[in-house]
mmCIF file of C-alpha atoms and ligand atoms in Angstrom:
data_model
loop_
_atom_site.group_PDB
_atom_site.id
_atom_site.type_symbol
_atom_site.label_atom_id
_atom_site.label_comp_id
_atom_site.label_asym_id
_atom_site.label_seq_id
_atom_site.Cartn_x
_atom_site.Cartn_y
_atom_site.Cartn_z
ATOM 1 C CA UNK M 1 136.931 78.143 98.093
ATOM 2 C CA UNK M 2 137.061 77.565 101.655
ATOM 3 C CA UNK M 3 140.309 75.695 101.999
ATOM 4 C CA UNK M 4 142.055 78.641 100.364
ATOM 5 C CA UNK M 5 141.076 80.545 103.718
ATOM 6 C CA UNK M 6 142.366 77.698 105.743
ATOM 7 C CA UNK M 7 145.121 76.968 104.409
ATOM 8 C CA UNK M 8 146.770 80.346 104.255
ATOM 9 C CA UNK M 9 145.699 81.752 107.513
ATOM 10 C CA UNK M 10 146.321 78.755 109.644
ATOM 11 C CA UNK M 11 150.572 78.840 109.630
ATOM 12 C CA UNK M 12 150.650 83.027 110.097
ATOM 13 C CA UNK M 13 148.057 82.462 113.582
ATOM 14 C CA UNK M 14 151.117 81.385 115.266
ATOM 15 C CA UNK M 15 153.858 83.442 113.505
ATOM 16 C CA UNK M 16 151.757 86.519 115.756
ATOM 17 C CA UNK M 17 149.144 89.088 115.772
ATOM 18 C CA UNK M 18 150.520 90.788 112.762
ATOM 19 C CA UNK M 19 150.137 88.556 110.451
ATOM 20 C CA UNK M 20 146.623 87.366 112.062
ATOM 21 C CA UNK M 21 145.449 91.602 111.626
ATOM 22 C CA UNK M 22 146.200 91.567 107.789
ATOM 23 C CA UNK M 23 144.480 88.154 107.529
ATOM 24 C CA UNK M 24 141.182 89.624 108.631
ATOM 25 C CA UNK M 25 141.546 92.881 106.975
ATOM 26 C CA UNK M 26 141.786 91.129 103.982
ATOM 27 C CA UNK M 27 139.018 88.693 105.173
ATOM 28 C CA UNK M 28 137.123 91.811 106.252
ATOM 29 C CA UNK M 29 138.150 93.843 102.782
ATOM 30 C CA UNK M 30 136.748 90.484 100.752
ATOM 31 C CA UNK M 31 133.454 90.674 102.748
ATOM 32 C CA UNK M 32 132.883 94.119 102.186
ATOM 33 C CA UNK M 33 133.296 93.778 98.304
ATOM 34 C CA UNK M 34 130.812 91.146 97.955
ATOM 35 C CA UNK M 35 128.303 93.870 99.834
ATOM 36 C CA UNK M 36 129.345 96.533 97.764
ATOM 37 C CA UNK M 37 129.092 94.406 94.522
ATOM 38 C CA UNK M 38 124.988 93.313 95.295
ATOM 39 C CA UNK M 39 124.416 96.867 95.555
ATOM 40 C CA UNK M 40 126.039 97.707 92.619
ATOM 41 C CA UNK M 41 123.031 99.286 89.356
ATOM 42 C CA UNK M 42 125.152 99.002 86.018
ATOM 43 C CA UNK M 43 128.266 97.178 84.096
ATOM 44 C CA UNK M 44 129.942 100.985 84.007
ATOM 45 C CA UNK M 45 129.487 101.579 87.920
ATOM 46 C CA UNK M 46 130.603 97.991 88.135
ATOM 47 C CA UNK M 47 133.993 98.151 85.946
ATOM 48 C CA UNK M 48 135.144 101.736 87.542
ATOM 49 C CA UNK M 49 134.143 101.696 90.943
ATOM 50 C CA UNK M 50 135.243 97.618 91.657
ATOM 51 C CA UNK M 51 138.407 98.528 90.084
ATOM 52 C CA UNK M 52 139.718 101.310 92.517
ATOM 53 C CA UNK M 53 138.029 99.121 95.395
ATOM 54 C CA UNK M 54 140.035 95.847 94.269
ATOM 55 C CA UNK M 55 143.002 98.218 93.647
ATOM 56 C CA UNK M 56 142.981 99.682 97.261
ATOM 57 C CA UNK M 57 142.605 96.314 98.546
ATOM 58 C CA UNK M 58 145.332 94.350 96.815
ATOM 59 C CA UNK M 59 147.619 97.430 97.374
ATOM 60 C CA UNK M 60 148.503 97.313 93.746
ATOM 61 C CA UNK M 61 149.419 100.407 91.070
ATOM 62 C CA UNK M 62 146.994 99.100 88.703
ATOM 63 C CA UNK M 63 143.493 97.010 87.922
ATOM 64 C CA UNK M 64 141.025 97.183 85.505
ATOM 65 C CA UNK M 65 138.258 94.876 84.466
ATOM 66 C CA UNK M 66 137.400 93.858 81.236
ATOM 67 C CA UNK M 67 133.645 92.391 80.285
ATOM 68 C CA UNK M 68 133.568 90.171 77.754
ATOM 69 C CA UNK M 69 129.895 90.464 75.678
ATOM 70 C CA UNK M 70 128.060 88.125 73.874
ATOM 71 C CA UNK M 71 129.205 88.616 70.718
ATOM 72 C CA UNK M 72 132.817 87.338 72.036
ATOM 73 C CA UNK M 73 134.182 90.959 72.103
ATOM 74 C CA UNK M 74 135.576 92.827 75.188
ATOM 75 C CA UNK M 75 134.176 97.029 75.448
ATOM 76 C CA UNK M 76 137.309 98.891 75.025
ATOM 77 C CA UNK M 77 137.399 102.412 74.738
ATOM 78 C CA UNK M 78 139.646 102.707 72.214
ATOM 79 C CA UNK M 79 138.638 102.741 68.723
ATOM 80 C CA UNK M 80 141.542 101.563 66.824
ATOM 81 C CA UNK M 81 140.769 97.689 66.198
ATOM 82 C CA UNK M 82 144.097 96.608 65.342
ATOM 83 C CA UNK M 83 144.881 97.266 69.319
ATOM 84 C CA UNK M 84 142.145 95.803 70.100
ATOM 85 C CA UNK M 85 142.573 92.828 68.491
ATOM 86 C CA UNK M 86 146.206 92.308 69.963
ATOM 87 C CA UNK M 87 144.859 92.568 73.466
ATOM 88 C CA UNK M 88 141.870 90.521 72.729
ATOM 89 C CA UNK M 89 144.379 87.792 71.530
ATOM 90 C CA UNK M 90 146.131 87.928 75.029
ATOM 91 C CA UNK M 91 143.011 87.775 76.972
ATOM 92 C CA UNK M 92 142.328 84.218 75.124
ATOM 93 C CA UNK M 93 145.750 82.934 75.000
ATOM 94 C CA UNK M 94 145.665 83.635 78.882
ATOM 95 C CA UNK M 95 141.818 82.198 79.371
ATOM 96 C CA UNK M 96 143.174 78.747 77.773
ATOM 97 C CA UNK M 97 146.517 78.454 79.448
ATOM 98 C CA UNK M 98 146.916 77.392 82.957
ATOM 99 C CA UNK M 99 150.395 78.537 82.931
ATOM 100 C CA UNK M 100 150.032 81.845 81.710
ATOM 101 C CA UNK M 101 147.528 82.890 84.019
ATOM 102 C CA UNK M 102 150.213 83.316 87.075
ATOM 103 C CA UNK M 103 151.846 86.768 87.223
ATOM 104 C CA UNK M 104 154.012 87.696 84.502
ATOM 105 C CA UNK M 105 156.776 90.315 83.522
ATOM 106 C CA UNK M 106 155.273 91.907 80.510
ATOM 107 C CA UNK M 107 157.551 90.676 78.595
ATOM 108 C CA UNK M 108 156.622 87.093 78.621
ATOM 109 C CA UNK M 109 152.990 88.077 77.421
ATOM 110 C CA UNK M 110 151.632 90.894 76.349
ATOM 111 C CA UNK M 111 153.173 93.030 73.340
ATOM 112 C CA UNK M 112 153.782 96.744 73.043
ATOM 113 C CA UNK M 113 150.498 97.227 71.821
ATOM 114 C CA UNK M 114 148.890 95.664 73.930
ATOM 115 C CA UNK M 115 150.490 97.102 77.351
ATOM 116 C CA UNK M 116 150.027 100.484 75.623
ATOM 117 C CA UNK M 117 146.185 99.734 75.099
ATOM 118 C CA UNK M 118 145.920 98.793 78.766
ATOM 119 C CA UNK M 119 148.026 101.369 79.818
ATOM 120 C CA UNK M 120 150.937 99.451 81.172
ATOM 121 C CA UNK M 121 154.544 100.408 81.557
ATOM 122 C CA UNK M 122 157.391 98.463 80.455
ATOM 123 C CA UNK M 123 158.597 97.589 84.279
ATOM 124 C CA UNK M 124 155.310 96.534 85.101
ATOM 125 C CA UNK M 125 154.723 93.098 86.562
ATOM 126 C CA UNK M 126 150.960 91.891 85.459
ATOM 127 C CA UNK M 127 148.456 89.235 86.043
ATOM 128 C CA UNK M 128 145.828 88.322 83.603
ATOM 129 C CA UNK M 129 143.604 86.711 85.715
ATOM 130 C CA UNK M 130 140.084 85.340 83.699
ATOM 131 C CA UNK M 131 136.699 85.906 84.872
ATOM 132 C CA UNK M 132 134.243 82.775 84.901
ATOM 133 C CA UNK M 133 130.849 81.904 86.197
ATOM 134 C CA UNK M 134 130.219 77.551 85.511
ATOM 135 C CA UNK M 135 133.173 77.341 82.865
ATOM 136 C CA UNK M 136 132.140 80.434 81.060
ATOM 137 C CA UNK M 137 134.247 83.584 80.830
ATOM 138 C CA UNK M 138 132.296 86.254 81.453
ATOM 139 C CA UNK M 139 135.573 88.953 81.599
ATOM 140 C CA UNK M 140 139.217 89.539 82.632
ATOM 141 C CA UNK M 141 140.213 91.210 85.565
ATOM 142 C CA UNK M 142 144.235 92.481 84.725
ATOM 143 C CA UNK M 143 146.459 93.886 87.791
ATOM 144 C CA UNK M 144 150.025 95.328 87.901
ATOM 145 C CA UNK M 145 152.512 96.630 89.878
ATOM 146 C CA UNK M 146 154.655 99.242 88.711
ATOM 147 C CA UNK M 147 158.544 99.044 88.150
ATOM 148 C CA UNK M 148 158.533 95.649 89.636
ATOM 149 C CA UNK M 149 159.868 92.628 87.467
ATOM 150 C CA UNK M 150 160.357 89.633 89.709
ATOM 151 C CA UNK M 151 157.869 87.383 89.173
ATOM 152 C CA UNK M 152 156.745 87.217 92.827
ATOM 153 C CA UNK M 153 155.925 90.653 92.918
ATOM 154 C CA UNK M 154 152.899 88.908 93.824
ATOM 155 C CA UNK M 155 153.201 87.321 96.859
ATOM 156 C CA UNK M 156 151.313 83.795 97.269
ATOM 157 C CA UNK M 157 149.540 84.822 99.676
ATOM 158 C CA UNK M 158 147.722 87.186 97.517
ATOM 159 C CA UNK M 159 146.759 84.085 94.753
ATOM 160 C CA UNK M 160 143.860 82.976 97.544
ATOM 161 C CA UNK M 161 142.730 86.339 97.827
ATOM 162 C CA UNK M 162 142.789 87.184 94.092
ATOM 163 C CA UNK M 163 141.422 83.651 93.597
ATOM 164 C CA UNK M 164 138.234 84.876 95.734
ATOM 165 C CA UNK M 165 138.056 88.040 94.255
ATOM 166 C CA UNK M 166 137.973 86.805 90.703
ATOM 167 C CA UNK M 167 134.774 84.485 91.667
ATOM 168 C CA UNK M 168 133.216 87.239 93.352
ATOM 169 C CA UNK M 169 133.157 89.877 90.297
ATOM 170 C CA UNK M 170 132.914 86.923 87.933
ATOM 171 C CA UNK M 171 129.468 86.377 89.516
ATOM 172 C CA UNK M 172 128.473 90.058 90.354
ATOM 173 C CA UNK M 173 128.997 90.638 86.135
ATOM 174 C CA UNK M 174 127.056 87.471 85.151
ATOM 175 C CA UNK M 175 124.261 88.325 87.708
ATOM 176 C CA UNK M 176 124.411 92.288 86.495
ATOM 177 C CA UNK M 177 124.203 91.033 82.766
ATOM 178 C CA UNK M 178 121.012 89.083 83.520
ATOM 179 C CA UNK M 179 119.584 91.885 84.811
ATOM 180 C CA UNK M 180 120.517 93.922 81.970
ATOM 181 C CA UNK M 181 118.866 91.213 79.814
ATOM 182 C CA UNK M 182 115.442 91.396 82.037
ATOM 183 C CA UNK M 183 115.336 95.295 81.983
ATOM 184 C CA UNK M 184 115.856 95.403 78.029
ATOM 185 C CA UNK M 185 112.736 92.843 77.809
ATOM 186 C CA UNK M 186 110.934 94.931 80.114
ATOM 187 C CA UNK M 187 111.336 97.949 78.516
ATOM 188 C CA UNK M 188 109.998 96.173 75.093
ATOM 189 C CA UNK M 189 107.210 95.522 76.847
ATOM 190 C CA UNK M 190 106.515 98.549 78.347
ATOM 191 C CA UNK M 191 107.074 99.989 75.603
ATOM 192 C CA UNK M 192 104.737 98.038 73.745
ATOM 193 C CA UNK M 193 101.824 98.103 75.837
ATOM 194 C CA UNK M 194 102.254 102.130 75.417
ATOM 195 C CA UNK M 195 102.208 101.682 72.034
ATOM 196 C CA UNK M 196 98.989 99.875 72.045
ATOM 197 C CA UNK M 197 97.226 102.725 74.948
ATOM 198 C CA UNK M 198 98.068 105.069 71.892
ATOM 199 C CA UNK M 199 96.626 103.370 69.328
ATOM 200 C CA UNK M 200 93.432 103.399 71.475
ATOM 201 C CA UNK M 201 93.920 106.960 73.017
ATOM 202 C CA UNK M 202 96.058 109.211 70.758
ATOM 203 C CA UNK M 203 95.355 111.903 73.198
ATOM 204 C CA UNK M 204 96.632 109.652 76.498
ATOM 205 C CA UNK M 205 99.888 108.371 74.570
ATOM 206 C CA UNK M 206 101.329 111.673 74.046
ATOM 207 C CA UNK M 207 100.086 112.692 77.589
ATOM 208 C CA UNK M 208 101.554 110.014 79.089
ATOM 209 C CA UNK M 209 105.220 110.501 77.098
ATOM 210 C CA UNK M 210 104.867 114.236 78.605
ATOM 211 C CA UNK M 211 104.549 112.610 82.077
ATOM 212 C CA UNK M 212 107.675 109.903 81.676
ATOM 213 C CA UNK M 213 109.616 113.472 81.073
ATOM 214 C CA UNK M 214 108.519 115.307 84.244
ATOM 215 C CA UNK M 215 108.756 112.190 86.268
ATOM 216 C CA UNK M 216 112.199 112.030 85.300
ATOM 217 C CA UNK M 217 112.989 115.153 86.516
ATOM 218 C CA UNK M 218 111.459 114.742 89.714
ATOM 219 C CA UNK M 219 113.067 111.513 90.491
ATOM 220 C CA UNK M 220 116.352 113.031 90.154
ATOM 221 C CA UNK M 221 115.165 115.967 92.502
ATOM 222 C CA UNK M 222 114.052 113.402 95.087
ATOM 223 C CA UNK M 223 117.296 111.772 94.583
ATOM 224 C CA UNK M 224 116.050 108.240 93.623
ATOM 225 C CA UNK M 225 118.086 105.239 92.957
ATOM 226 C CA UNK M 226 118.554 104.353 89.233
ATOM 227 C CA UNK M 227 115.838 101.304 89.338
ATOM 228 C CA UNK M 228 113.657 103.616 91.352
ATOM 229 C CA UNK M 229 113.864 106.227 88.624
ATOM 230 C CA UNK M 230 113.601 103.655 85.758
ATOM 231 C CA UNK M 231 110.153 102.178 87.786
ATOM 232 C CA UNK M 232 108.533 105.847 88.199
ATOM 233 C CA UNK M 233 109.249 106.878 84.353
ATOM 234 C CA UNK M 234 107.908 103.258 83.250
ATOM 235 C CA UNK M 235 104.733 103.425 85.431
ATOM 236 C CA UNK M 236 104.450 107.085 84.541
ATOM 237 C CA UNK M 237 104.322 105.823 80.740
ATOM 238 C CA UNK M 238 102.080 102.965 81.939
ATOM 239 C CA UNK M 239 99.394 104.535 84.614
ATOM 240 C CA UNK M 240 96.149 105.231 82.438
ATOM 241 C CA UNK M 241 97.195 101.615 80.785
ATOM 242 C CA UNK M 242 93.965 100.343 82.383
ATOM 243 C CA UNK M 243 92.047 102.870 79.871
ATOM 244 C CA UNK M 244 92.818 100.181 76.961
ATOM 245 C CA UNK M 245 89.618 98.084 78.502
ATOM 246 C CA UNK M 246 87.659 101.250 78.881
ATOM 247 C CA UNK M 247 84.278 100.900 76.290
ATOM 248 C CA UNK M 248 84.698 103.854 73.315
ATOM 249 C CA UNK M 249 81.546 105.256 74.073
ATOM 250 C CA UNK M 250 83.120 106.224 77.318
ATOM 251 C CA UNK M 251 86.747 106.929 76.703
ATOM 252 C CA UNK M 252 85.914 109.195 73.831
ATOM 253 C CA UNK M 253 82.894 111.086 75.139
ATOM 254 C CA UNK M 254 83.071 114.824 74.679
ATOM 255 C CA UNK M 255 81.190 115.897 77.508
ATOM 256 C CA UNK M 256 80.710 114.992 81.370
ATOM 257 C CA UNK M 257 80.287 111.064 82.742
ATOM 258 C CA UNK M 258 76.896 110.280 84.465
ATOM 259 C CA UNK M 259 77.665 108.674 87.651
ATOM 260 C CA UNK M 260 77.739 104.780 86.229
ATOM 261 C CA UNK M 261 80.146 106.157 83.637
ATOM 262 C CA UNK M 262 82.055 107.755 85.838
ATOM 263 C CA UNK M 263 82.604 104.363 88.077
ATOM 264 C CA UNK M 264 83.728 102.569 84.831
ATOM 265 C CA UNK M 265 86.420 105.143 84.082
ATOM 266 C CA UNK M 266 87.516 104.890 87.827
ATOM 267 C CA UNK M 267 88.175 101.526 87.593
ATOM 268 C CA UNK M 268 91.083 101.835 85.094
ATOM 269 C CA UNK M 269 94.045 102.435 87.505
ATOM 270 C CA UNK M 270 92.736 98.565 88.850
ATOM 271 C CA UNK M 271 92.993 97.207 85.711
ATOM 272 C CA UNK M 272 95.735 98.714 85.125
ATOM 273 C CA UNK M 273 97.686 97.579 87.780
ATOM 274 C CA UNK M 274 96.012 94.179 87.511
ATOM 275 C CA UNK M 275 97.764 94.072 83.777
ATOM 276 C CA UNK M 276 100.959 94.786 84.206
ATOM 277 C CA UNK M 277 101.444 92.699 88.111
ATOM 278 C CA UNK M 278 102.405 89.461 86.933
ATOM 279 C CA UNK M 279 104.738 90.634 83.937
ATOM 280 C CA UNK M 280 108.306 89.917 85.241
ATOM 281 C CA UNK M 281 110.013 93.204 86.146
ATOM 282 C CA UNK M 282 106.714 95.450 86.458
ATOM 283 C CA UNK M 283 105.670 93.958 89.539
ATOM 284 C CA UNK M 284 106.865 97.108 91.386
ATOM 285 C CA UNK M 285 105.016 99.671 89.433
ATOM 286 C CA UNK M 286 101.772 98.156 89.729
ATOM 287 C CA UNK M 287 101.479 99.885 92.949
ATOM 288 C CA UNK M 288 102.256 102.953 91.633
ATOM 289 C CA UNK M 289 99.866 102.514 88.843
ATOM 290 C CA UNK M 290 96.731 101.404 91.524
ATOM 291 C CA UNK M 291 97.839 104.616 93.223
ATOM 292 C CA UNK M 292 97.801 107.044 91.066
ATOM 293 C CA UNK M 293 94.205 108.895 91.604
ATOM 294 C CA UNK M 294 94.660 108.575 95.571
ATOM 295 C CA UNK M 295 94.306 111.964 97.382
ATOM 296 C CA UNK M 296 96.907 112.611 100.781
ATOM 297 C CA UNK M 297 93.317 113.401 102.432
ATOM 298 C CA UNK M 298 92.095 109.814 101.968
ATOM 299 C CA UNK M 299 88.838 110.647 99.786
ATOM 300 C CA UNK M 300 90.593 109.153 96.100
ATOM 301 C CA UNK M 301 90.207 106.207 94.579
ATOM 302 C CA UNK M 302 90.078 103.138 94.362
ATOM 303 C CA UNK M 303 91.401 102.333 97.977
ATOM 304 C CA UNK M 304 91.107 105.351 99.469
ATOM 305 C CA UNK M 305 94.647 105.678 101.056
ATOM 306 C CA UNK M 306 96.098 108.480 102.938
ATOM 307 C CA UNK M 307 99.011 110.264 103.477
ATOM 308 C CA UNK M 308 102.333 107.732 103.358
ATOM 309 C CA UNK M 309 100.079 104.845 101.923
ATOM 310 C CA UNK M 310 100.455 106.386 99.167
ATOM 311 C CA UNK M 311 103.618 104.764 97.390
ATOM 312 C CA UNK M 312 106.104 108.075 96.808
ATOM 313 C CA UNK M 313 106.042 107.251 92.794
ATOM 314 C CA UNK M 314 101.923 107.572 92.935
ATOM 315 C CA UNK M 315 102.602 111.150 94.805
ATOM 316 C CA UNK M 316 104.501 112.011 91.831
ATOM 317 C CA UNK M 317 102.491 110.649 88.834
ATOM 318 C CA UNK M 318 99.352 112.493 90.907
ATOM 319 C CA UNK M 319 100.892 115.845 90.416
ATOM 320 C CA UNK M 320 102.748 115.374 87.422
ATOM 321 C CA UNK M 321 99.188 113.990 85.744
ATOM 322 C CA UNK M 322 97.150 116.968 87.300
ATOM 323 C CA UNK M 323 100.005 119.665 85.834
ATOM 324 C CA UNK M 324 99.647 118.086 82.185
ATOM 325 C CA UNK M 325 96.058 117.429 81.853
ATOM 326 C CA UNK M 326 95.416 120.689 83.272
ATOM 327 C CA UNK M 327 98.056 122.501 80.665
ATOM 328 C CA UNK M 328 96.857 119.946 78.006
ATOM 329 C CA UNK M 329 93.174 120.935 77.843
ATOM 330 C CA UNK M 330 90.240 118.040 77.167
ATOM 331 C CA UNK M 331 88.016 118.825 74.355
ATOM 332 C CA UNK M 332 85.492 119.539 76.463
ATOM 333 C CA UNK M 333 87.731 122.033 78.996
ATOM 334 C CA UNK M 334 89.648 124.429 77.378
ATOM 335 C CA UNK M 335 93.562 124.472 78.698
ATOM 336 C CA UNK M 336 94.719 126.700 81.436
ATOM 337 C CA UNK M 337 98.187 128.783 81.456
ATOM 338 C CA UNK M 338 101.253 127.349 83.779
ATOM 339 C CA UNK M 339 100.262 129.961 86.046
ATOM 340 C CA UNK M 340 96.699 128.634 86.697
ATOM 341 C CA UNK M 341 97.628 125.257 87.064
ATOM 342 C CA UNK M 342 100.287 125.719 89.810
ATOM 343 C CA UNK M 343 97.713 128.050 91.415
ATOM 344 C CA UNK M 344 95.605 125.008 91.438
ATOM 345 C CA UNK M 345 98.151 122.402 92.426
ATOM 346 C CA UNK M 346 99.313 124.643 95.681
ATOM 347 C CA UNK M 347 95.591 125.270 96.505
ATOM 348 C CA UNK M 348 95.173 121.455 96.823
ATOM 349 C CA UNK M 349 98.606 120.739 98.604
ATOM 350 C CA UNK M 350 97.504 118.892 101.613
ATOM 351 C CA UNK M 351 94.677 117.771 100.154
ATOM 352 C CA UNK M 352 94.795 116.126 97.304
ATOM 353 C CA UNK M 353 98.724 116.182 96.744
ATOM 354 C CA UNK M 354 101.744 115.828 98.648
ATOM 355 C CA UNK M 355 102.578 119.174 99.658
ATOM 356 C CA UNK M 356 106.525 117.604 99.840
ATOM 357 C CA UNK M 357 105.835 116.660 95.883
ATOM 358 C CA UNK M 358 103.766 119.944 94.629
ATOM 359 C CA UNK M 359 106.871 122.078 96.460
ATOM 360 C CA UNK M 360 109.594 119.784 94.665
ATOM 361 C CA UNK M 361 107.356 120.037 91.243
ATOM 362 C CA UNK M 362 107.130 124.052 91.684
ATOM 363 C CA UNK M 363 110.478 124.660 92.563
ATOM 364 C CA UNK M 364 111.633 122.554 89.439
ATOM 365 C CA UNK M 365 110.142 125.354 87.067
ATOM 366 C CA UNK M 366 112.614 127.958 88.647
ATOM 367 C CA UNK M 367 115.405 126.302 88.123
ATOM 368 C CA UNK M 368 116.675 127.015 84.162
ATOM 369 C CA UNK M 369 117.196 123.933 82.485
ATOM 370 C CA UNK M 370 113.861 122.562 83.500
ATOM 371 C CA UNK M 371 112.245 122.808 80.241
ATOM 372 C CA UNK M 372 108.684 121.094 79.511
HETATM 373 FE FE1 LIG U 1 94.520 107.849 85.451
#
C-alpha cells in the first residue's frame, strides 16, 4: 500500500506547505485509526464508533459500516427483509464489479429502497467501497456526501486514503471476529467445566453462580474493561474448580478437617489454576484462581502473597467468596444475617481483604438496584 503514500504526496511537497499539512494530517488521522481500532472490545463499538471517526476524517456527511456474517448476511437493523434484500443485492453487485466500486450518483446504483434503508438522500453522491481480508469480504464500508452529484465529489486524492482505510477496518473486523469465535469457545468451556464442579459439588455450583453475579457488579464499580470483566466473572465461576480432584470423603465431610485434610482441601486453588492454564483464552484467570484464598497480610495460601501481589480479580473473588459462604451457611455452620457478615468482612479489612475491595463491596449494598 505504500506506493499509494508516495505517489500522492510526492507532487503536493512542492506545490507548498499547505498541501504538505493536510498530507500528514491525513497520514497522522490514518495512524491514529489503526491505534484506536487494536483497542477496540466488540463488532458494535467497532461499527459505531469507526464510523464517526472515518466520518470526521474523510470530512464526509455520511459513513457507515456494514459486517457481513458467516451465513452470507449483513446485520441490519431493520426488520423488513424485502429492504434488506435490495441493499444486500447492491453490496454484491458492487463486491464483483471493479467499475462500480468508484463513487457514484445514486442514481447509477442503488434504488429507492435501498438509499432509504441506508438512509441516503436523493442528491447524495456515494461510494460502496467492499471490505476484504486475503480475497474474502468480510463487510462494506458505504460513504456519502450530501447534495453533491458530480462524480468527483470525491476527490482522487481521497481513493489512497479510503484505499488504506478500507484495509485497515477490513482487518480490525476479521481480527475482532476471531476473537469473537475464541471467546464463544471459551465460554463453552467454562461453562462446561462448571457444569461438571456441580455435578460433583451441588452446593459449590450454585455458590459459585452467586459469585459470577457479585463479581459482576463489582467489576463495573471498579470500572474494568469488558475482557477484564468477562475474566473476573469466568474465574469467579471457575475458582473452587480445583475441588473436582478433591477425594469425597473430604469434600463432603460434615464436620471439621484434621490437619492432613485440611492441606488436601488447600491445595484446590493449585489445581485449579493448574487446569484451566493451558486452555486457550483462560490463561489469564488462572492467576486469579491460584489467588483466591491469599490474605493482604501475607499469611494465605498457597503462596502466601501480600498486599498488590495479589492480582485485583483474586481481591474480589476473596470477598465476594467470604460474603456468600458466610450468608450461605455449611451444614456444619449455620448461616449468618447480611449484617454479621459485613461486620465480619470490615473487621478483617486490612487483614485478610482489601480494605479498597470490602469498601467497594459494602458500599454496593446501599446503592438500590444492587440486588443479591
Ligand atoms: Fe476456594
Amino acid at each position: 500500500m505504500t506506493h499509494y503514500i508516495e505517489n500522492y504526496s510526492y507532487p503536493y511537497k512542492t506545490r507548498g506547505s499547505g498541501a504538505v499539512t493536510r498530507t500528514t494530517e491525513k497520514l497522522t488521522g490514518l495512524s491514529r485509526l489503526s491505534h484506536f481500532l487494536v483497542g477496540i472490545e466488540t463488532i458494535d463499538t467497532l461499527i459505531e464508533r469507526s464510523a464517526v471517526y472515518i466520518r470526521d476524517m474523510l470530512r464526509v456527511d455520511y459513513c457507515r459500516i456494514f459486517i457481513l456474517s458467516s451465513d452470507g448476511h449483513y446485520f441490519f437493523k431493520s426488520k423488513q427483509s424485502e429492504t434488506v434484500e435490495a441493499v444486500e443485492k447492491v453490496f454484491e453487485l458492487v463486491s464483483s464489479s471493479k467499475e462500480a466500486q468508484k463513487p457514484s450518483s445514486l442514481e447509477q446504483v442503488l434504488d429507492i429502497r435501498a438509499r432509504e434503508l441506508l438512509g441516503l438522500k436523493i442528491r447524495d453522491c456515494h461510494w460502496i467501497i467492499p471490505l476484504c481480508v486475503e480475497q474474502s469480504q468480510v463487510g462494506t464500508l458505504v460513504l456519502a456526501k450530501t447534495n453533491s452529484t458530480e462524480i468527483d465529489a470525491f476527490p482522487p486524492d481521497t481513493y489512497y486514503l479510503v484505499d488504506l482505510i478500507a484495509d485497515q477496518l477490513g482487518n480490525a473486523i476479521h481480527r475482532r471476529q476471531l476473537n469473537e469465535q475464541l471467546e464463544n469457545s471459551s465460554i463453552e468451556i467454562v461453562l462446561a467445566l462448571s457444569k461438571t464442579l456441580e455435578t460433583r459439588d451441588p452446593y459449590s455450583g450454585a455458590h459459585s453462580k452467586r459469585l459470577a453475579s457479585f463479581s459482576e457488579k463489582m467489576a463495573r464499580y471498579f470500572n474494568l474493561s469488558g475482557r477484564e470483566t468477562r475474566e473476573l466473572c469466568w474465574a469467579a465461576l471457575l475458582h473452587d474448580i480445583g475441588k473436582i480432584g478433591i477425594e469425597d470423603s473430604i469434600l463432603h465431610k460434615p464436620g471439621s478437617l484434621t490437619t492432613r485434610e485440611w492441606e488436601v482441601m488447600k491445595s484446590h486453588s493449585e489445581v485449579g489454576a493448574h487446569i484451566v492454564q493451558d486452555l486457550s483464552g483462560l490463561e489469564n484467570i488462572a492467576s486469579i484462581i491460584l489467588s483466591h484464598h491469599e490474605r493482604v497480610d501475607g499469611k494465605g495460601y498457597p503462596q502466601g502473597l501480600m498486599g498488590d501481589q495479589i492480582p485485583m480479580g483474586a481481591k474480589i473473588i476473596a470477598v465476594v467468596d467470604s460474603y456468600s459462604a458466610m450468608t450461605e451457611g455449611r451444614v456444619y455452620k449455620a448461616p449468618r444475617s447480611h449484617e454479621e457478615a459485613i461486620l465480619e468482612l470490615e473487621k478483617n479489612s486490612g487483614l485478610m481483604y482489601a480494605p479498597e475491595v470490602v469498601n467497594a463491596f459494602v458500599s454496593l449494598f446501599d446503592e438500590s438496584d444492587f440486588v443479591d
